[in-house]
Amino acid sequence: MSTETQRKRIEAKIGPSILNANLADLGAECEKLMKAGADYLHLDVMDGHFVPNITFGHPVVKCLRRQIGGKPFFDMHMMVAEPEKWIVPMYDAGADQYTFHIEATRDAAACVRKIKENQMKVGIGIKPKTPIDVVLPFIKDVDVILIMTVEPGFGGQKFMSEMMPKVRSLRKEFPYLDIEVDGGVGPETIIECADAGANMIVSGTAVIQADDQQSVIKYMKDTVHAAINKQ
Ligand code: DX5
Ligand code: ZN
C-alpha cells in the first residue's frame, strides 16, 4: 500500500473541549457543539493533584450521558493522579475513550490493559516537557497518542508550536495512528497541527467563544482533511 493510501485512512476529527464552556449548563453546551458538527466531545477531568485545578468526575459524565441524545463519543482526558482508579467508574458512566497521562502512573502497561478490559479506546497523553520516546513502547497497544500543546490545567493558554516536531516524528513513523493535539488550538494554529500530521483536534476556547461554532469547526476539519490528503 502506498504511503498516500495509508494516510487517507486517517480521519480528520474535531473534538471541542468543554473546559471553558458554561459548566452549569453542560448538557446544552454539549448538544450545541454536536449540532455545530463536532465529531466527538473532549471532556477534561482534573483532580487538583496531577494539575492545579479541579473540574468534574464520573458522576457528571454519567448525567451527561443520560441527558445528551445521539450517543456522542466521549473522549476522557484524565488529568489525574492514579489514573487506574477511575477506569471502571468512567466506563460505567458511559465513557468511550480513556486517555491517561504517562507521567501520572508507575505502570502504564497495566493501565492500558485495564482500559481495554473495560471496552474503552485507549489514549496516552504526554505533557510538553515529556519526550515522545516514552510512549513508543505502547503505541502498538493504544488507539491514540495525545500530544499536549500547553501545560495541562487550564483552558485559553497559548499554543506551543515547539511541540510540532513530536507530532511530525510520530506521524512519520506511524501513518495509521490517531494523533491528537490539545491546547491553544484554533483557526490560527490549526494549519501547523495539520501540516505536522495531527488528525484529532481538540479545541476549547476557540470553538466555545466563537459566534459561529459551525464554521470554526468546519474550517479546522477541512484544513486537517486537506493536509491528510496531501501528505
Ligand atoms: C488543558 C486541557 C485542554 C484545553 C483546551 O489542560 O486539557 O483540553 O483546555 O482548551 P483551549 O483550546 O482553550 O486551550
Ligand atoms: Zn484536554
Short mmCIF file of C-alpha atoms and ligand atoms in Angstrom, two decimals:
data_model
loop_
_atom_site.label_atom_id
_atom_site.label_comp_id
_atom_site.label_asym_id
_atom_site.label_seq_id
_atom_site.Cartn_x
_atom_site.Cartn_y
_atom_site.Cartn_z
CA MET A 1 0.00 0.00 0.00
CA SER A 2 1.36 3.41 -0.90
CA THR A 3 2.01 5.94 1.81
CA GLU A 4 -0.65 8.10 0.24
CA THR A 5 -3.29 5.39 0.58
CA GLN A 6 -2.25 4.75 4.16
CA ARG A 7 -2.57 8.43 5.01
CA LYS A 8 -6.07 8.52 3.62
CA ARG A 9 -7.10 6.01 6.21
CA ILE A 10 -6.72 8.56 8.98
CA GLU A 11 -9.75 10.72 9.51
CA ALA A 12 -9.84 14.38 10.43
CA LYS A 13 -11.86 14.76 13.62
CA ILE A 14 -12.63 17.80 15.71
CA GLY A 15 -13.34 17.34 19.41
CA PRO A 16 -14.28 20.53 21.23
CA SER A 17 -13.14 20.79 24.84
CA ILE A 18 -15.90 21.97 27.15
CA LEU A 19 -13.47 23.18 29.81
CA ASN A 20 -14.23 26.86 29.23
CA ALA A 21 -17.91 26.33 28.44
CA ASN A 22 -20.70 27.14 30.89
CA LEU A 23 -20.27 24.11 33.12
CA ALA A 24 -23.56 24.87 34.87
CA ASP A 25 -25.29 24.12 31.60
CA LEU A 26 -23.03 21.38 30.31
CA GLY A 27 -25.71 19.27 28.65
CA ALA A 28 -26.94 22.14 26.49
CA GLU A 29 -23.38 23.23 25.68
CA CYS A 30 -22.53 19.70 24.51
CA GLU A 31 -25.66 19.38 22.39
CA LYS A 32 -24.92 22.72 20.77
CA LEU A 33 -21.40 21.56 19.89
CA MET A 34 -22.66 18.31 18.39
CA LYS A 35 -25.16 20.23 16.28
CA ALA A 36 -22.32 22.50 15.13
CA GLY A 37 -20.51 19.49 13.67
CA ALA A 38 -18.25 18.23 16.46
CA ASP A 39 -17.02 14.70 15.78
CA TYR A 40 -16.56 13.96 19.45
CA LEU A 41 -16.55 15.66 22.84
CA HIS A 42 -13.30 16.10 24.75
CA LEU A 43 -14.05 16.00 28.47
CA ASP A 44 -11.27 17.36 30.71
CA VAL A 45 -11.13 15.69 34.11
CA MET A 46 -8.82 17.42 36.62
CA ASP A 47 -8.22 16.31 40.18
CA GLY A 48 -6.23 19.13 41.80
CA HIS A 49 -3.22 16.80 42.19
CA PHE A 50 -1.89 16.00 38.76
CA VAL A 51 -2.84 19.52 37.70
CA PRO A 52 -3.53 22.56 39.87
CA ASN A 53 -7.24 22.66 39.08
CA ILE A 54 -10.44 20.68 39.61
CA THR A 55 -13.23 20.14 37.10
CA PHE A 56 -15.63 17.19 37.37
CA GLY A 57 -15.64 13.43 37.68
CA HIS A 58 -17.61 10.36 36.63
CA PRO A 59 -20.93 11.36 38.28
CA VAL A 60 -21.14 14.34 35.93
CA VAL A 61 -20.16 12.20 32.95
CA LYS A 62 -22.91 9.75 33.85
CA CYS A 63 -25.53 12.51 33.92
CA LEU A 64 -24.25 13.92 30.64
CA ARG A 65 -24.51 10.52 29.01
CA ARG A 66 -28.11 10.23 30.16
CA GLN A 67 -29.03 13.72 29.11
CA ILE A 68 -27.49 14.11 25.66
CA GLY A 69 -29.13 12.37 22.74
CA GLY A 70 -27.36 10.83 19.77
CA LYS A 71 -24.70 8.97 21.77
CA PRO A 72 -21.76 11.35 21.14
CA PHE A 73 -18.27 9.91 21.57
CA PHE A 74 -16.87 10.83 24.99
CA ASP A 75 -13.10 11.31 24.92
CA MET A 76 -11.99 11.43 28.54
CA HIS A 77 -8.83 13.44 29.12
CA MET A 78 -7.83 12.23 32.56
CA MET A 79 -5.53 14.82 34.11
CA VAL A 80 -5.46 12.91 37.36
CA ALA A 81 -3.04 11.15 39.66
CA GLU A 82 -3.59 7.37 39.88
CA PRO A 83 -5.49 7.13 36.60
CA GLU A 84 -6.06 3.39 37.23
CA LYS A 85 -8.60 4.32 39.88
CA TRP A 86 -11.20 5.85 37.56
CA ILE A 87 -11.23 3.38 34.67
CA VAL A 88 -14.18 1.30 35.85
CA PRO A 89 -16.25 4.26 37.13
CA MET A 90 -15.71 6.12 33.85
CA TYR A 91 -16.67 3.09 31.80
CA ASP A 92 -19.82 2.68 33.92
CA ALA A 93 -20.57 6.37 33.40
CA GLY A 94 -20.53 5.95 29.62
CA ALA A 95 -17.02 6.99 28.55
CA ASP A 96 -15.83 5.79 25.13
CA GLN A 97 -12.14 6.62 25.28
CA TYR A 98 -9.87 6.92 28.29
CA THR A 99 -6.69 8.94 27.88
CA PHE A 100 -4.35 8.95 30.85
CA HIS A 101 -1.07 10.78 31.31
CA ILE A 102 2.03 8.65 31.26
CA GLU A 103 3.56 10.97 33.88
CA ALA A 104 0.75 10.05 36.31
CA THR A 105 1.29 6.30 36.60
CA ARG A 106 4.05 3.88 37.50
CA ASP A 107 2.57 1.12 35.38
CA ALA A 108 1.33 2.40 32.05
CA ALA A 109 1.09 -1.13 30.62
CA ALA A 110 -1.31 -2.20 33.39
CA CYS A 111 -3.35 0.92 32.86
CA VAL A 112 -3.62 0.20 29.12
CA ARG A 113 -4.68 -3.38 29.85
CA LYS A 114 -7.35 -2.34 32.31
CA ILE A 115 -8.84 0.25 29.93
CA LYS A 116 -9.07 -2.41 27.22
CA GLU A 117 -10.65 -4.90 29.61
CA ASN A 118 -13.27 -2.26 30.18
CA GLN A 119 -14.01 -1.93 26.48
CA MET A 120 -12.90 1.64 26.03
CA LYS A 121 -10.47 3.02 23.48
CA VAL A 122 -7.07 3.78 24.98
CA GLY A 123 -5.13 7.01 24.82
CA ILE A 124 -1.82 8.02 26.33
CA GLY A 125 -1.10 11.70 26.83
CA ILE A 126 2.21 13.50 27.33
CA LYS A 127 2.90 16.90 28.83
CA PRO A 128 5.05 19.42 26.93
CA LYS A 129 8.27 18.53 28.79
CA THR A 130 7.85 14.77 28.28
CA PRO A 131 9.77 13.40 25.31
CA ILE A 132 7.95 11.36 22.71
CA ASP A 133 10.20 8.30 23.25
CA VAL A 134 8.40 7.34 26.44
CA VAL A 135 5.22 6.39 24.58
CA LEU A 136 6.89 4.43 21.80
CA PRO A 137 6.79 1.06 23.63
CA PHE A 138 2.99 1.36 23.98
CA ILE A 139 1.98 2.50 20.53
CA LYS A 140 1.04 -0.93 19.25
CA ASP A 141 -1.44 -1.28 22.11
CA VAL A 142 -3.14 2.12 22.07
CA ASP A 143 -5.66 3.91 19.86
CA VAL A 144 -4.44 7.45 20.25
CA ILE A 145 -1.46 9.45 21.42
CA LEU A 146 -2.27 12.86 22.85
CA ILE A 147 0.41 15.50 22.46
CA MET A 148 -0.26 18.40 24.81
CA THR A 149 0.39 21.76 23.19
CA VAL A 150 0.03 23.64 26.50
CA GLU A 151 0.80 22.70 30.11
CA PRO A 152 -2.31 20.82 31.21
CA GLY A 153 -4.51 22.51 33.79
CA PHE A 154 -6.20 25.49 32.19
CA GLY A 155 -8.04 26.47 29.04
CA GLY A 156 -7.19 29.51 26.98
CA GLN A 157 -3.39 29.18 27.02
CA LYS A 158 -1.01 29.94 24.16
CA PHE A 159 -0.35 27.16 21.66
CA MET A 160 3.21 25.77 21.84
CA SER A 161 4.47 25.43 18.27
CA GLU A 162 7.59 23.79 19.62
CA MET A 163 5.54 20.61 20.21
CA MET A 164 5.05 20.10 16.47
CA PRO A 165 8.29 18.11 15.96
CA LYS A 166 6.82 15.47 18.31
CA VAL A 167 3.72 15.21 16.14
CA ARG A 168 5.76 15.17 12.97
CA SER A 169 8.11 12.40 14.11
CA LEU A 170 5.24 10.26 15.35
CA ARG A 171 3.28 10.66 12.13
CA LYS A 172 6.37 9.78 10.07
CA GLU A 173 6.77 6.51 11.91
CA PHE A 174 3.08 5.64 12.39
CA PRO A 175 0.93 6.59 9.41
CA TYR A 176 -2.22 4.92 10.81
CA LEU A 177 -2.06 6.21 14.36
CA ASP A 178 -4.60 8.68 15.68
CA ILE A 179 -2.57 11.65 16.90
CA GLU A 180 -4.43 14.19 18.99
CA VAL A 181 -3.30 17.72 19.86
CA ASP A 182 -4.75 19.69 22.75
CA GLY A 183 -4.22 23.23 23.99
CA GLY A 184 -4.44 26.59 22.28
CA VAL A 185 -5.64 25.08 19.01
CA GLY A 186 -7.95 27.20 16.86
CA PRO A 187 -8.25 28.65 13.36
CA GLU A 188 -4.89 30.43 13.73
CA THR A 189 -2.89 27.40 14.80
CA ILE A 190 -4.70 24.58 13.04
CA ILE A 191 -2.52 24.75 9.96
CA GLU A 192 0.61 23.94 11.97
CA CYS A 193 -1.10 20.96 13.59
CA ALA A 194 -2.45 19.71 10.28
CA ASP A 195 0.90 20.08 8.49
CA ALA A 196 2.69 18.22 11.27
CA GLY A 197 0.26 15.30 10.92
CA ALA A 198 -2.24 15.60 13.76
CA ASN A 199 -5.68 14.26 12.84
CA MET A 200 -7.64 14.53 16.10
CA ILE A 201 -8.01 18.14 17.08
CA VAL A 202 -9.10 19.33 20.50
CA SER A 203 -10.17 22.94 20.55
CA GLY A 204 -11.64 24.66 23.58
CA THR A 205 -11.78 28.42 23.78
CA ALA A 206 -11.60 28.96 20.00
CA VAL A 207 -14.80 26.96 19.48
CA ILE A 208 -16.67 27.79 22.69
CA GLN A 209 -16.22 31.55 22.27
CA ALA A 210 -16.95 31.59 18.55
CA ASP A 211 -20.12 33.31 17.37
CA ASP A 212 -20.37 30.73 14.65
CA GLN A 213 -19.16 27.43 16.10
CA GLN A 214 -20.14 25.56 12.98
CA SER A 215 -17.83 27.49 10.66
CA VAL A 216 -14.89 27.30 13.09
CA ILE A 217 -15.29 23.52 13.37
CA LYS A 218 -15.71 23.16 9.61
CA TYR A 219 -12.68 25.31 8.83
CA MET A 220 -10.45 23.26 11.14
CA LYS A 221 -11.80 19.96 9.85
CA ASP A 222 -11.32 21.00 6.21
CA THR A 223 -7.76 22.13 6.96
CA VAL A 224 -6.83 18.81 8.56
CA HIS A 225 -8.62 16.84 5.86
CA ALA A 226 -6.70 18.69 3.13
CA ALA A 227 -3.38 18.04 4.88
CA ILE A 228 -4.14 14.32 5.23
CA ASN A 229 -4.88 14.07 1.52
CA LYS A 230 -1.74 15.98 0.62
CA GLN A 231 0.70 14.03 2.78
C1 DX5 B 1 -5.85 21.83 29.12
C2 DX5 B 1 -6.96 20.97 28.56
C3 DX5 B 1 -7.40 21.33 27.18
C4 DX5 B 1 -7.64 22.78 26.94
C5 DX5 B 1 -8.37 23.10 25.68
O1 DX5 B 1 -5.43 21.31 30.31
O2 DX5 B 1 -6.57 19.63 28.51
O3 DX5 B 1 -8.40 20.44 26.72
O4 DX5 B 1 -8.30 23.38 27.99
O5 DX5 B 1 -8.76 24.42 25.70
P1 DX5 B 1 -8.07 25.55 24.84
O6 DX5 B 1 -8.31 25.18 23.40
O7 DX5 B 1 -8.75 26.77 25.27
O8 DX5 B 1 -6.60 25.55 25.16
ZN ZN B 2 -7.78 18.26 27.31
#
